[in-house]
mmCIF file of C-alpha atoms in Angstrom:
data_model
loop_
_atom_site.group_PDB
_atom_site.id
_atom_site.type_symbol
_atom_site.label_atom_id
_atom_site.label_comp_id
_atom_site.label_asym_id
_atom_site.label_seq_id
_atom_site.Cartn_x
_atom_site.Cartn_y
_atom_site.Cartn_z
ATOM 1 C CA MET A 1 80.342 133.446 187.278
ATOM 2 C CA ASN A 2 77.073 131.374 186.942
ATOM 3 C CA GLY A 3 76.882 131.309 190.920
ATOM 4 C CA ILE A 4 77.412 134.546 191.416
ATOM 5 C CA ILE A 5 74.674 135.784 188.615
ATOM 6 C CA SER A 6 72.876 132.542 190.488
ATOM 7 C CA ALA A 7 72.845 134.775 193.962
ATOM 8 C CA LEU A 8 71.784 138.313 192.602
ATOM 9 C CA LYS A 9 68.359 136.541 191.451
ATOM 10 C CA GLN A 10 68.177 135.306 194.660
ATOM 11 C CA ASN A 11 68.259 139.099 195.753
ATOM 12 C CA GLU A 12 65.710 140.351 193.687
ATOM 13 C CA PRO A 13 64.871 138.588 189.803
ATOM 14 C CA ARG A 14 62.420 141.018 188.982
ATOM 15 C CA ALA A 15 64.748 143.471 186.701
ATOM 16 C CA SER A 16 61.974 145.471 187.220
ATOM 17 C CA ARG A 17 62.522 146.197 190.431
ATOM 18 C CA ALA A 18 66.850 145.658 190.484
ATOM 19 C CA ASP A 19 68.945 148.253 191.399
ATOM 20 C CA VAL A 20 71.676 146.627 189.477
ATOM 21 C CA ILE A 21 70.859 144.476 186.399
ATOM 22 C CA PHE A 22 73.731 142.588 185.052
ATOM 23 C CA SER A 23 73.667 141.555 181.304
ATOM 24 C CA THR A 24 75.771 139.963 178.639
ATOM 25 C CA ALA A 25 75.526 142.139 175.037
ATOM 26 C CA HIS A 26 73.242 139.784 173.506
ATOM 27 C CA LYS A 27 70.817 139.548 175.694
ATOM 28 C CA ALA A 28 70.502 143.344 176.518
ATOM 29 C CA LYS A 29 69.196 144.049 172.310
ATOM 30 C CA GLY A 30 66.197 146.073 172.241
ATOM 31 C CA ALA A 31 66.595 146.926 176.393
ATOM 32 C CA GLN A 32 67.880 150.431 177.783
ATOM 33 C CA TRP A 33 68.593 151.523 180.826
ATOM 34 C CA LYS A 34 69.461 155.185 182.083
ATOM 35 C CA SER A 35 73.239 154.344 183.034
ATOM 36 C CA VAL A 36 75.076 151.025 181.604
ATOM 37 C CA ARG A 37 79.081 150.042 182.345
ATOM 38 C CA LEU A 38 80.974 147.880 179.750
ATOM 39 C CA SER A 39 82.968 145.183 181.199
ATOM 40 C CA GLU A 40 86.804 145.653 180.097
ATOM 41 C CA ASP A 41 86.486 142.311 177.873
ATOM 42 C CA PHE A 42 85.221 144.740 174.680
ATOM 43 C CA HIS A 43 89.157 145.987 174.912
ATOM 44 C CA ASN A 44 90.143 142.261 173.591
ATOM 45 C CA VAL A 45 88.362 142.972 170.691
ATOM 46 C CA TRP A 46 90.476 146.204 169.463
ATOM 47 C CA GLU A 47 93.730 144.488 171.025
ATOM 48 C CA SER A 48 93.338 141.292 169.106
ATOM 49 C CA ALA A 49 92.708 143.120 165.953
ATOM 50 C CA VAL A 50 96.925 143.692 166.095
ATOM 51 C CA THR A 51 98.691 141.348 164.017
ATOM 52 C CA VAL A 52 102.533 141.649 164.626
ATOM 53 C CA ASP A 53 105.271 140.133 162.570
ATOM 54 C CA PRO A 54 107.510 137.938 164.623
ATOM 55 C CA TYR A 55 110.308 138.516 162.200
ATOM 56 C CA THR A 56 110.427 142.606 162.416
ATOM 57 C CA GLY A 57 108.577 142.687 165.877
ATOM 58 C CA GLU A 58 106.354 145.388 163.924
ATOM 59 C CA ALA A 59 102.556 145.879 164.506
ATOM 60 C CA PHE A 60 99.971 146.240 161.739
ATOM 61 C CA TYR A 61 96.083 147.028 162.424
ATOM 62 C CA HIS A 62 93.458 145.942 161.044
ATOM 63 C CA LEU A 63 89.483 146.022 162.014
ATOM 64 C CA PRO A 64 87.863 143.995 164.105
ATOM 65 C CA ASP A 65 85.569 141.293 162.991
ATOM 66 C CA SER A 66 82.365 142.848 161.929
ATOM 67 C CA GLU A 67 80.199 140.584 164.672
ATOM 68 C CA GLU A 68 82.564 142.209 167.226
ATOM 69 C CA LEU A 69 81.802 145.684 166.550
ATOM 70 C CA ALA A 70 78.194 145.197 166.443
ATOM 71 C CA LEU A 71 78.252 143.789 169.240
ATOM 72 C CA GLN A 72 79.955 146.896 170.760
ATOM 73 C CA TYR A 73 77.591 148.653 168.910
ATOM 74 C CA VAL A 74 74.723 147.239 170.931
ATOM 75 C CA ALA A 75 76.654 146.915 174.117
ATOM 76 C CA ALA A 76 77.227 150.628 173.489
ATOM 77 C CA THR A 77 73.589 152.299 172.446
ATOM 78 C CA ARG A 78 71.973 150.672 175.725
ATOM 79 C CA ALA A 79 72.668 153.995 177.191
ATOM 80 C CA GLU A 80 70.296 156.602 177.391
ATOM 81 C CA THR A 81 72.260 159.220 179.840
ATOM 82 C CA ILE A 82 75.528 157.304 181.171
ATOM 83 C CA LEU A 83 77.855 155.078 179.327
ATOM 84 C CA ALA A 84 81.137 153.835 181.479
ATOM 85 C CA HIS A 85 83.353 152.562 179.182
ATOM 86 C CA LYS A 86 87.035 152.882 180.580
ATOM 87 C CA GLY A 87 88.257 154.699 177.820
ATOM 88 C CA LEU A 88 86.745 151.786 175.193
ATOM 89 C CA LEU A 89 85.540 154.308 172.410
ATOM 90 C CA LEU A 90 88.460 156.164 172.381
ATOM 91 C CA LYS A 91 90.805 152.956 172.247
ATOM 92 C CA ALA A 92 88.216 152.024 169.306
ATOM 93 C CA LYS A 93 88.563 155.696 167.372
ATOM 94 C CA GLU A 94 92.245 156.148 167.553
ATOM 95 C CA HIS A 95 92.906 152.154 166.105
ATOM 96 C CA ILE A 96 90.370 153.175 162.874
ATOM 97 C CA LYS A 97 92.431 156.316 162.806
ATOM 98 C CA ILE A 98 95.401 154.358 162.320
ATOM 99 C CA VAL A 99 93.556 151.873 160.243
ATOM 100 C CA ARG A 100 92.308 154.267 157.791
ATOM 101 C CA SER A 101 95.553 156.333 157.433
ATOM 102 C CA GLU A 102 97.488 156.626 154.056
ATOM 103 C CA LYS A 103 100.741 155.957 155.002
ATOM 104 C CA PRO A 104 101.428 151.767 156.090
ATOM 105 C CA LEU A 105 101.747 152.964 160.353
ATOM 106 C CA SER A 106 103.889 150.205 162.653
ATOM 107 C CA ARG A 107 105.091 149.786 165.703
ATOM 108 C CA SER A 108 107.651 148.381 167.672
ATOM 109 C CA LEU A 109 106.742 144.822 169.607
ATOM 110 C CA GLY A 110 106.515 146.078 173.498
ATOM 111 C CA LYS A 111 106.545 149.680 172.349
#
């Protein structure tokens, strides 16, 4: 990945003149762009917030680490107009709804 980033920087090293900017969420703090596309690695945060009982196959949902949630918030709020997230926000909403439900929810492993 570093090789790709180095090659891209050789084309236009100044962010103010670049057509596309690649950034980590950490480095994006405080920045704003008209359009932001989140990478798919943010989906892993929600997938890892499911614990499967190895004996029953039941899945139990919990909230991800607060630092990971804060990082997703930072990344998502960098967009001024367009946020492309491949369903990440819907996944988060559904996951939180399950966690907040009063009755325990589970699903079979593999379903």
